[in-house]
mmCIF file of C-alpha atoms and ligand atoms in Angstrom:
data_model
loop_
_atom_site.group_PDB
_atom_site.id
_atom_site.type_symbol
_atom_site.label_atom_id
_atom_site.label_comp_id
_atom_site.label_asym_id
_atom_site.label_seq_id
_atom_site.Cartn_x
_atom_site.Cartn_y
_atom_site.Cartn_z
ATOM 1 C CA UNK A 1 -31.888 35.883 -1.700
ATOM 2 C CA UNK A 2 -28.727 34.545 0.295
ATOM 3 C CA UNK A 3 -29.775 31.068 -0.521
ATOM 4 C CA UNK A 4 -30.482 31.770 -4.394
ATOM 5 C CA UNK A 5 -27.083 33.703 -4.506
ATOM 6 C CA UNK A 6 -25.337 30.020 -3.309
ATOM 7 C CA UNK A 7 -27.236 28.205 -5.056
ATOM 8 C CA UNK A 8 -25.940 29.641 -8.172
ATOM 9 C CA UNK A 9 -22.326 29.447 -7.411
ATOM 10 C CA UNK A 10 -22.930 25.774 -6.692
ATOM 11 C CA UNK A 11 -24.867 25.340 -9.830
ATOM 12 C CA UNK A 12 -21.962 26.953 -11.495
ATOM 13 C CA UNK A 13 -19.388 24.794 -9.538
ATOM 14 C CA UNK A 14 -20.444 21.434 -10.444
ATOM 15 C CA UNK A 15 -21.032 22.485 -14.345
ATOM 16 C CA UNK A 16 -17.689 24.192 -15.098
ATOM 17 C CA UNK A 17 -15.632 22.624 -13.107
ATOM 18 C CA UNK A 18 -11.905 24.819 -13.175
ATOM 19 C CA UNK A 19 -9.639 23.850 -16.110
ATOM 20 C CA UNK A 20 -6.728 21.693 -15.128
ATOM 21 C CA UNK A 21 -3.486 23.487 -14.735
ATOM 22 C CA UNK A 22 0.195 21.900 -15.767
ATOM 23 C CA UNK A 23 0.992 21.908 -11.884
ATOM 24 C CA UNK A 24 -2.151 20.363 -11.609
ATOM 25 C CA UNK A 25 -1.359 17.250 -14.096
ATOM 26 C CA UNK A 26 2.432 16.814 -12.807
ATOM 27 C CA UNK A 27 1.246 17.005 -9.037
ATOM 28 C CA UNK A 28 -1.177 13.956 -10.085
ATOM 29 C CA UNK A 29 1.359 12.553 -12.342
ATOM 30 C CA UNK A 30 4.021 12.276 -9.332
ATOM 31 C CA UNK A 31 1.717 11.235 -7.119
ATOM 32 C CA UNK A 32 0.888 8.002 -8.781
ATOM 33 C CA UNK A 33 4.519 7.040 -9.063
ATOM 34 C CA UNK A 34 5.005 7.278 -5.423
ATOM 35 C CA UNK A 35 2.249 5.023 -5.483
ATOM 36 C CA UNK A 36 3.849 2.546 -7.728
ATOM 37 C CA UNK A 37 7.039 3.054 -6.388
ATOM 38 C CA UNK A 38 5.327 2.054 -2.832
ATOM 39 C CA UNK A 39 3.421 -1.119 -4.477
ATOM 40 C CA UNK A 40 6.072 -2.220 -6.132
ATOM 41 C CA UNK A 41 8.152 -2.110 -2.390
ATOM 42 C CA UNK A 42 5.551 -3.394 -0.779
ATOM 43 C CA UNK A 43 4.652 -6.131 -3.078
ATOM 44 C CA UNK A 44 7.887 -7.824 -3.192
ATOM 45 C CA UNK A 45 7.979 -8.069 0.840
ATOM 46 C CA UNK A 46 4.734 -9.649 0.796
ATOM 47 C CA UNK A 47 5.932 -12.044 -2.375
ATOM 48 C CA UNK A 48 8.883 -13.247 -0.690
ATOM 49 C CA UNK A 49 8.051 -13.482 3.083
ATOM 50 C CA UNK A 50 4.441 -15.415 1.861
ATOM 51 C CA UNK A 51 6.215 -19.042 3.071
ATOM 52 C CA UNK A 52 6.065 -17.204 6.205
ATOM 53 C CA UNK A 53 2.384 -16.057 6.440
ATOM 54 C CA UNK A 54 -0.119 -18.282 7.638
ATOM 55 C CA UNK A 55 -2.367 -16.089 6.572
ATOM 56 C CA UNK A 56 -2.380 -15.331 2.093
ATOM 57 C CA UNK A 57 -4.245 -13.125 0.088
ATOM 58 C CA UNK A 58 -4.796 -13.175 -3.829
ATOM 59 C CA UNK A 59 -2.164 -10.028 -5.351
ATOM 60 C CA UNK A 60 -2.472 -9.241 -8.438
ATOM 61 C CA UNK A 61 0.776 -7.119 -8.449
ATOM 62 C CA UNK A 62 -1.238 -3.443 -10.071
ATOM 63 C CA UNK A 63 -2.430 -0.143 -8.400
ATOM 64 C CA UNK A 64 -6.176 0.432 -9.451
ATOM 65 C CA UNK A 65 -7.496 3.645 -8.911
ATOM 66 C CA UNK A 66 -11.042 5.079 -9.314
ATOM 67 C CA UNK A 67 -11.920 8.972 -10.829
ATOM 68 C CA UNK A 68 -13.795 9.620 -7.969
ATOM 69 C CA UNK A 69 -10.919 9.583 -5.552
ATOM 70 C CA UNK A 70 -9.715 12.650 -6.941
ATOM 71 C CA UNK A 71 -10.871 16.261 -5.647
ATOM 72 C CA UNK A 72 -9.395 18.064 -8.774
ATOM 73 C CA UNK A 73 -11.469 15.158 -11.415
ATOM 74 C CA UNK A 74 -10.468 17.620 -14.152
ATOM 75 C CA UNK A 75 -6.622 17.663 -13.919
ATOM 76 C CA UNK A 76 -6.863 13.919 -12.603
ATOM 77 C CA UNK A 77 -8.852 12.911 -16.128
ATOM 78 C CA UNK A 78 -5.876 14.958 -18.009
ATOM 79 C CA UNK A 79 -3.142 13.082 -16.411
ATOM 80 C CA UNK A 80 -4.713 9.429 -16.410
ATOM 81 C CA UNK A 81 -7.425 9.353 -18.924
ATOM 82 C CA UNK A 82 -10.331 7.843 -17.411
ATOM 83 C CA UNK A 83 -12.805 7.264 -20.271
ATOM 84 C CA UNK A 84 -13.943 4.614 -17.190
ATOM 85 C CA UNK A 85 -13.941 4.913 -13.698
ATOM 86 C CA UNK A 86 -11.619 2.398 -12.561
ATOM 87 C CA UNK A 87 -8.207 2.066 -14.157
ATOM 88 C CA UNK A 88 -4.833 0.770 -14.051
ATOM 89 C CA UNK A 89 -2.098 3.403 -12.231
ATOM 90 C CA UNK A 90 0.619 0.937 -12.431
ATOM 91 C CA UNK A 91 1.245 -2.482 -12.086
ATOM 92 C CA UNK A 92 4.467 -4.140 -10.090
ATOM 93 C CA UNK A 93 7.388 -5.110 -12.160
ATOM 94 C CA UNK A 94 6.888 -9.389 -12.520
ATOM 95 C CA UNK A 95 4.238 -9.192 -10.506
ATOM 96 C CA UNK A 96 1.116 -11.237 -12.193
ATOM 97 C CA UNK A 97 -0.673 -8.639 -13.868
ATOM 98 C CA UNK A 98 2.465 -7.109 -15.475
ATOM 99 C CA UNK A 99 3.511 -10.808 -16.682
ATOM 100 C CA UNK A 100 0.283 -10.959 -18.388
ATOM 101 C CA UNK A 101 0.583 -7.914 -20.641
ATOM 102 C CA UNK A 102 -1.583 -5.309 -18.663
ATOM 103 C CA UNK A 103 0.071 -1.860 -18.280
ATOM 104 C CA UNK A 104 -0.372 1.531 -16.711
ATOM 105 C CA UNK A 105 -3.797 3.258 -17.928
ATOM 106 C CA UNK A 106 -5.613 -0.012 -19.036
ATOM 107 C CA UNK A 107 -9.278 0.622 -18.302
ATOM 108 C CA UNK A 108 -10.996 -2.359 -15.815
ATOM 109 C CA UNK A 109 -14.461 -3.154 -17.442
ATOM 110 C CA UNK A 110 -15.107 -6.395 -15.740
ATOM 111 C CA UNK A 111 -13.213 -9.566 -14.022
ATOM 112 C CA UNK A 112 -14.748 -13.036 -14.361
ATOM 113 C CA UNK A 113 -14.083 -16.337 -13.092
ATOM 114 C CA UNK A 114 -16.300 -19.198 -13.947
ATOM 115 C CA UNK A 115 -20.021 -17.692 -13.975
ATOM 116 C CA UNK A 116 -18.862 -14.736 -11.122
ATOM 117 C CA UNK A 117 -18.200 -11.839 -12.584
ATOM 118 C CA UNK A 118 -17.696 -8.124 -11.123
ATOM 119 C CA UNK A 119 -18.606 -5.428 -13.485
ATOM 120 C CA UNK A 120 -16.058 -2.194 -12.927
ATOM 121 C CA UNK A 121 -17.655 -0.598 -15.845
ATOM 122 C CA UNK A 122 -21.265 0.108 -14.055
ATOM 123 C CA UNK A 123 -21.132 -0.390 -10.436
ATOM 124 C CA UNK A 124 -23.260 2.670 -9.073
ATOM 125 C CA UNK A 125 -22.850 3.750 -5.502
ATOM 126 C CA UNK A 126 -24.676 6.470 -4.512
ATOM 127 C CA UNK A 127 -23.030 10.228 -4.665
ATOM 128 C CA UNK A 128 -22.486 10.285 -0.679
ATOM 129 C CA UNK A 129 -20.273 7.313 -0.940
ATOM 130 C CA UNK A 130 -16.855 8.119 0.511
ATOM 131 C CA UNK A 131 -13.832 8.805 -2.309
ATOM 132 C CA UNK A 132 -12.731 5.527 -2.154
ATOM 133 C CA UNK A 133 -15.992 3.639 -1.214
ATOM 134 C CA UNK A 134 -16.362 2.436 -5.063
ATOM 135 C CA UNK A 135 -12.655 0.970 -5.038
ATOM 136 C CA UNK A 136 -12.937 -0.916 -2.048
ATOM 137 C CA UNK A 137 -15.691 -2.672 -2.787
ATOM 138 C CA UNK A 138 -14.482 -3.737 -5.929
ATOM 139 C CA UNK A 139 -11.406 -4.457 -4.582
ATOM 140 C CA UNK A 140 -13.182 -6.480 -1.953
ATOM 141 C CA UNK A 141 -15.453 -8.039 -4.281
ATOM 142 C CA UNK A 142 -12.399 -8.979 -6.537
ATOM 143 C CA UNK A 143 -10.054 -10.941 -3.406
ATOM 144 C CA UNK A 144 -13.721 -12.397 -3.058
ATOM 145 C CA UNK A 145 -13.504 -13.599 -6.360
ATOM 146 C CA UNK A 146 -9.946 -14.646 -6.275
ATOM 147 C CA UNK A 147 -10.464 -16.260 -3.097
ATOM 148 C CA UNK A 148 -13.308 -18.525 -3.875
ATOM 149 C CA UNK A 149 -11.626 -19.496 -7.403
ATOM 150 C CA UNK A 150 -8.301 -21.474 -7.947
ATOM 151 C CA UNK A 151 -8.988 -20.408 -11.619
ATOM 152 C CA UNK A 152 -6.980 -17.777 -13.558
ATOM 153 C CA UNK A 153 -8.992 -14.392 -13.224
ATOM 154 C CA UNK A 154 -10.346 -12.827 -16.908
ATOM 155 C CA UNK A 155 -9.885 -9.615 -17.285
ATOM 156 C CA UNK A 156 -11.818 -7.298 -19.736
ATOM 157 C CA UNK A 157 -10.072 -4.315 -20.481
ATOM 158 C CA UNK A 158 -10.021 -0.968 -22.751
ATOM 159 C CA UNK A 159 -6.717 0.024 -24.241
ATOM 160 C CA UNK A 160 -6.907 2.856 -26.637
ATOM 161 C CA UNK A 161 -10.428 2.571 -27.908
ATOM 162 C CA UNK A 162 -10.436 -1.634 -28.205
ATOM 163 C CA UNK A 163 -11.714 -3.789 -25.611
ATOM 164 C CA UNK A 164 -8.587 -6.974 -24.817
ATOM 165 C CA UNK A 165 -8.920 -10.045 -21.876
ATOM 166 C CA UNK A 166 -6.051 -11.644 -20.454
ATOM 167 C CA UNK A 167 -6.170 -14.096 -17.640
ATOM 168 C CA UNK A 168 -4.084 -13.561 -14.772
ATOM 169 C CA UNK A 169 -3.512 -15.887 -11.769
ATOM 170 C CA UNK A 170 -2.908 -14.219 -8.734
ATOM 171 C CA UNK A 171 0.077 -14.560 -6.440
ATOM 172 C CA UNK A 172 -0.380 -15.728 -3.033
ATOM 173 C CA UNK A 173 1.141 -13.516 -1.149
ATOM 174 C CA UNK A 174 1.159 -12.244 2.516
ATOM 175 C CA UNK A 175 -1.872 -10.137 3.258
ATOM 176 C CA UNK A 176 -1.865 -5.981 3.793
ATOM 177 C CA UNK A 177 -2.308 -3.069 1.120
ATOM 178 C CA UNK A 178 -0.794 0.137 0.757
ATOM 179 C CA UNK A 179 -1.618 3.991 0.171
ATOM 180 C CA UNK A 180 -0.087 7.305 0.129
ATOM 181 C CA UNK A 181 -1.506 9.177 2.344
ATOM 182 C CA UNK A 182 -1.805 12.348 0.006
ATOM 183 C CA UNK A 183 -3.905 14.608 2.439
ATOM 184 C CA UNK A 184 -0.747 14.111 5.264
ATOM 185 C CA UNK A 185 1.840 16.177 5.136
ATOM 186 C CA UNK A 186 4.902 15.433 7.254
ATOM 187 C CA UNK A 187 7.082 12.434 7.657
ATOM 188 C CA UNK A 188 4.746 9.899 9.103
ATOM 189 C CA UNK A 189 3.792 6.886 8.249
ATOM 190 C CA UNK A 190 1.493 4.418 10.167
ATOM 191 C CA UNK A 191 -0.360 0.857 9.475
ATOM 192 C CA UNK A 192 -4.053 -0.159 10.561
ATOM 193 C CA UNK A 193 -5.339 -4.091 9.989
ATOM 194 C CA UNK A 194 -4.744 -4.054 6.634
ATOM 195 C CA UNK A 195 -3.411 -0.417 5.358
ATOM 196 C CA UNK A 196 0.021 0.753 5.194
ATOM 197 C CA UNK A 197 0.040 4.481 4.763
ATOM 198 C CA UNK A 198 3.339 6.969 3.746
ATOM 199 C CA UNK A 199 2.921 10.564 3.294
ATOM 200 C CA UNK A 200 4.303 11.923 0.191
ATOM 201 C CA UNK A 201 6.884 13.620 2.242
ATOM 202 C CA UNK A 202 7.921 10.561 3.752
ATOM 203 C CA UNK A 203 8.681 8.800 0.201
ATOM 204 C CA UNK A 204 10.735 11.409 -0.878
ATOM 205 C CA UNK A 205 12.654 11.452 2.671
ATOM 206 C CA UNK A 206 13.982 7.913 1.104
ATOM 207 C CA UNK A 207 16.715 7.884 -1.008
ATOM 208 C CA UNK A 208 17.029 3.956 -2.388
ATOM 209 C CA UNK A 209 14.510 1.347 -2.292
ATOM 210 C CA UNK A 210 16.720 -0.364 0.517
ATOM 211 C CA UNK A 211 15.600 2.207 3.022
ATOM 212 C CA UNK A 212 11.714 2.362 1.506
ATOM 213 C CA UNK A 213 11.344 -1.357 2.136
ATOM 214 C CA UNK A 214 12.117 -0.608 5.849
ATOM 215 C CA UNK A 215 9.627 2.070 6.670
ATOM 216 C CA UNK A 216 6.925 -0.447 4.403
ATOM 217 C CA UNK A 217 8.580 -3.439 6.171
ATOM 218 C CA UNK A 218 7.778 -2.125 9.487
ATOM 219 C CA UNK A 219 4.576 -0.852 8.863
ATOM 220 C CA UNK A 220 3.397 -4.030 7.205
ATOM 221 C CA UNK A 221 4.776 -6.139 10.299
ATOM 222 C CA UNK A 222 2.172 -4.386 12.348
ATOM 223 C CA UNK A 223 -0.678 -5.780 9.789
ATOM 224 C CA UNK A 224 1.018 -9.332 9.806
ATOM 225 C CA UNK A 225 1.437 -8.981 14.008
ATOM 226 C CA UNK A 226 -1.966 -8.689 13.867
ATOM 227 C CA UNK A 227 -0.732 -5.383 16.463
ATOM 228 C CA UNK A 228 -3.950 -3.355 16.148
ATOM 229 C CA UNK A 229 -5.887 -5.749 17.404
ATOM 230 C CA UNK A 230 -3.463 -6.975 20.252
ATOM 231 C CA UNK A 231 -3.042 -3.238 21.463
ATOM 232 C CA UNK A 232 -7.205 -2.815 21.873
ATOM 233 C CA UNK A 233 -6.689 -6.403 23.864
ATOM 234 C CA UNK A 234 -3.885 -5.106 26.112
ATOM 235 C CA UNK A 235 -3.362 -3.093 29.049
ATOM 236 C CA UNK A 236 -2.664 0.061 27.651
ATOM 237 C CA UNK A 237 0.353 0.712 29.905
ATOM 238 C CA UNK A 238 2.104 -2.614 27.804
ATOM 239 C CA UNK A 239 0.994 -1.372 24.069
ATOM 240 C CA UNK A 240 2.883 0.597 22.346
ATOM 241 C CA UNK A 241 6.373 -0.596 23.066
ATOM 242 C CA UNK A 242 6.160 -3.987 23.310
ATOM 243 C CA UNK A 243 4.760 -3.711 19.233
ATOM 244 C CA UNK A 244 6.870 -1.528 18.167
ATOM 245 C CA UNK A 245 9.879 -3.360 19.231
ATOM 246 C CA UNK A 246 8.229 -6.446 17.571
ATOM 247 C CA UNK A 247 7.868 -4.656 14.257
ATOM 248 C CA UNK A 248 11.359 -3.144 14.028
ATOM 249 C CA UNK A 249 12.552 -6.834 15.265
ATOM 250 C CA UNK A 250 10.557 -8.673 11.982
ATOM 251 C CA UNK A 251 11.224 -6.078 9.639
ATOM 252 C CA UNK A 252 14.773 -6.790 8.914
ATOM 253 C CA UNK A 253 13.702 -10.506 8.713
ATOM 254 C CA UNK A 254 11.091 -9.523 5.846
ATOM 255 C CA UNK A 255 13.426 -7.107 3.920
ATOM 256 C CA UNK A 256 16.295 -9.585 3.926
ATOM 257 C CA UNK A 257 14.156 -12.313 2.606
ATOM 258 C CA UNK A 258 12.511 -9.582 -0.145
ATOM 259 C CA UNK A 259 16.298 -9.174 -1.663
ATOM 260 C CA UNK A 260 16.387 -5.800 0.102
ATOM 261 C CA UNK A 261 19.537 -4.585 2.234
ATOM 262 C CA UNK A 262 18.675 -5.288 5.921
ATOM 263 C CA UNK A 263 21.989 -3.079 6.877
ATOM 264 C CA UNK A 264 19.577 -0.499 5.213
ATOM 265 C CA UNK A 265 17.521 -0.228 8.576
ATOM 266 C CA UNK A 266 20.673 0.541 10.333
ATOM 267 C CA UNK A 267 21.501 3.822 8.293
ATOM 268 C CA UNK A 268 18.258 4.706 7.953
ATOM 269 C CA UNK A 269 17.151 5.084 11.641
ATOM 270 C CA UNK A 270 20.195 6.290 12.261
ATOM 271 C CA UNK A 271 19.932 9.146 10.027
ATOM 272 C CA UNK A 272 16.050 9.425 10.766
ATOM 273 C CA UNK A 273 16.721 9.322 14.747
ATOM 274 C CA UNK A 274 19.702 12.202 14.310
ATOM 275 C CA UNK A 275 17.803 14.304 12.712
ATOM 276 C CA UNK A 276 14.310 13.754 13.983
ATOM 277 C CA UNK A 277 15.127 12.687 17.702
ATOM 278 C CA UNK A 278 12.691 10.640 19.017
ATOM 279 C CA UNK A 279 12.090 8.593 15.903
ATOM 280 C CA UNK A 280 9.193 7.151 13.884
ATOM 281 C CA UNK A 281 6.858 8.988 13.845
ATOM 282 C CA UNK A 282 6.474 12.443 16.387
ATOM 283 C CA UNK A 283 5.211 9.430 18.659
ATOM 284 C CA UNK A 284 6.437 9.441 21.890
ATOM 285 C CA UNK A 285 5.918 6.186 22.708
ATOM 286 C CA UNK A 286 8.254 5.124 20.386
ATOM 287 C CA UNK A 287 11.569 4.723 22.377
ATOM 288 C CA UNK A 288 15.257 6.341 21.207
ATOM 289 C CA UNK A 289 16.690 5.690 18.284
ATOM 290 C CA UNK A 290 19.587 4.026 19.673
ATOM 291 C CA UNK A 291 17.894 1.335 21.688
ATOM 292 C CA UNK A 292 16.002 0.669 18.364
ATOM 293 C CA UNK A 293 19.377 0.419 16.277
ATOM 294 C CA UNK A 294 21.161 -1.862 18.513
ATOM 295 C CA UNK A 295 18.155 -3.956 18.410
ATOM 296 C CA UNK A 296 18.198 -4.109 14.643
ATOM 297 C CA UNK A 297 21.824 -4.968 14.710
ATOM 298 C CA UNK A 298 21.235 -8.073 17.029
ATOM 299 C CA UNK A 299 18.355 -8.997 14.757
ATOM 300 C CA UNK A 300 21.011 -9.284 11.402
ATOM 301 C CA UNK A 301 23.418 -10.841 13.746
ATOM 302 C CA UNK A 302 20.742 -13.708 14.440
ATOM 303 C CA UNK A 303 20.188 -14.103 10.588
ATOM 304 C CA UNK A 304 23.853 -15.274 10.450
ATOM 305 C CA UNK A 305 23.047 -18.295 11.991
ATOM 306 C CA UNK A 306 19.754 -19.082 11.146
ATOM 307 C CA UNK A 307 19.354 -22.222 8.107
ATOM 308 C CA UNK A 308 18.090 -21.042 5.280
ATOM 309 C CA UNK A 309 14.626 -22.619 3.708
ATOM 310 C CA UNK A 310 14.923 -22.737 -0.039
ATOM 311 C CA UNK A 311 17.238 -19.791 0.137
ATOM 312 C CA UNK A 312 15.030 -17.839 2.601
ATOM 313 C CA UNK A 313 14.914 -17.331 6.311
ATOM 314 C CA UNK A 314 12.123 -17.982 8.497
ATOM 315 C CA UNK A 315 11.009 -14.735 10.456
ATOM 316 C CA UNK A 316 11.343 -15.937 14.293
ATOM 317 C CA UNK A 317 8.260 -13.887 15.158
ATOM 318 C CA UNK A 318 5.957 -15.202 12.333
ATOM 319 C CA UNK A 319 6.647 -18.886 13.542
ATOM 320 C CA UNK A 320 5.039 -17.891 16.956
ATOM 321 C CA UNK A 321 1.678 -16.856 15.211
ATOM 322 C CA UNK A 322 -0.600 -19.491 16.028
HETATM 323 ZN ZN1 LIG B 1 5.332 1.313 14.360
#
């Protein structure tokens, strides 16, 4: 009887799904201009430091997100649309894909290049697929794509009830993505190989752009450091330190270069050390906040004298990549 009873109330669950409240919609709505916002950050410090990486990956300069990494799919389809799975959130100011026309709630049916194509429109993964399983392998399949091509991309998209194209050539920019880390709460923020993730609390913590492109500047230094790899190679006694020095040290290089304030850093771990003590991020193996501002201020001190390359300056600790 027990089982019947749940049964039911599943049954009941998956068919009426609750109706989307206003909270609901603006909660969603915000979110995905954090997410821009980030992008957008994050997109011109790969952009402009991509001289610098040896290492480039195909960017086309938009957010795509999928309906099934939403929990509430009722108040996410009332704030985005989503007549297909996989839309547009937002795409980066001059960034390729906004150059070419595409715009915020364009529906991705499928991307060609020569006879590859990846079909957004049906690509079925089973139910037990994680929330963002579908995305990243069409994301994946799509660098693929990129990658193998030289070619302009075609895209086949839904505006409004009529199916467009463009063609968009990537940008080659340095590699790493980014994500707000919805389910966090707190001010953290943290990077894996690829990932750069910022809790919501964390964006709004930033005032100006200036002092975003920091926080994203030093998390992305640990993707382009190559760090989480080095710290499973290392001694654990000489980890945590030794990177996080290295990615406060390239940071300011990488926001400079990005048209960013790198005197930003300064006033933001400043304010972030005062009121938060041991700094980024409740870790304790990152050191005081004063060591790591003085550090910063030798760093802009060394872009004084360093010769520009077509108006940019080569980050010391990218050179030494081999
Ligand atoms: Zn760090």
């Amino acid at each position: 009887m027990k089982g019947f009873l749940i049964f039911i109330i599943a049954f009941f669950s998956a068919t009426n799904p609750p109706p989307a409240t206003l909270e609901d919609i603006n909660a969603h709505l915000a979110l995905a201009n954090q997410d821009l916002r980030l992008a957008t950050v994050g997109y011109r410090l790969q952009a402009a430091n991509a001289p610098f990486c040896k290492v480039k990956s195909p960017n086309f300069g938009w957010v795509l997100h999928d309906i099934r990494q939403y929990g509430n799919r009722t108040a996410a389809k009332a704030a985005f649309g989503f007549e297909y799975p996989v839309q547009i959130l937002g795409v980066v100011p001059g960034g390729p894909a906004s150059e070419r026309g595409l715009q915020s709630g364009d529906a991705i049916l499928r991307i060609s290049s020569g006879p590859n194509n990846v079909d957004f429109s049906k690509q079925p993964l089973p139910d037990e697929q994680k929330t963002f399983g579908r995305l990243a392998v069409l994301i994946g399949a799509l660098e693929a794509l990129a990658s193998q091509n030289s070619q302009p991309i075609l895209i086949r998209y839904e505006r409004n009830g009529l199916e467009k194209e463009a063609t968009v050539q990537p940008a080659l920019t340095c590699p790493g993505q980014f994500q707000i880390d919805a389910r966090a709460s707190g001010l953290d923020a943290g990077a894996n190989d690829i990932m750069v993730s910022i809790t919501p609390a964390m964006m709004d913590y930033m005032p100006t752009d200036d002092e975003l492109s920091v926080v994203v500047a030093h998390e992305l230094s640990h993707v382009l450091l190559d760090h989480k790899h080095r710290e499973e190679m290392a001694p654990k006694q000489l980890r945590t330190k030794d990177v996080e020095s290295e990615a406060d040290r390239l940071s300011v290089w990488l926001v400079a270069n990005a048209g960013y304030d790198p005197q930003a850093a300064i006033r933001f771990w400043t304010r972030f050390g005062k009121q938060h003590g041991l700094g980024i991020f409740s870790d304790s193996s990152h050191y005081r906040w004063k060591r790591r501002v003085k550090m910063i201020e030798e760093e802009i001190q060394k872009m004084k004298f360093t010769p520009r390359l077509n108006g940019l300056m080569p980050p010391p600790l990218l050179q030494t990549i081999p």
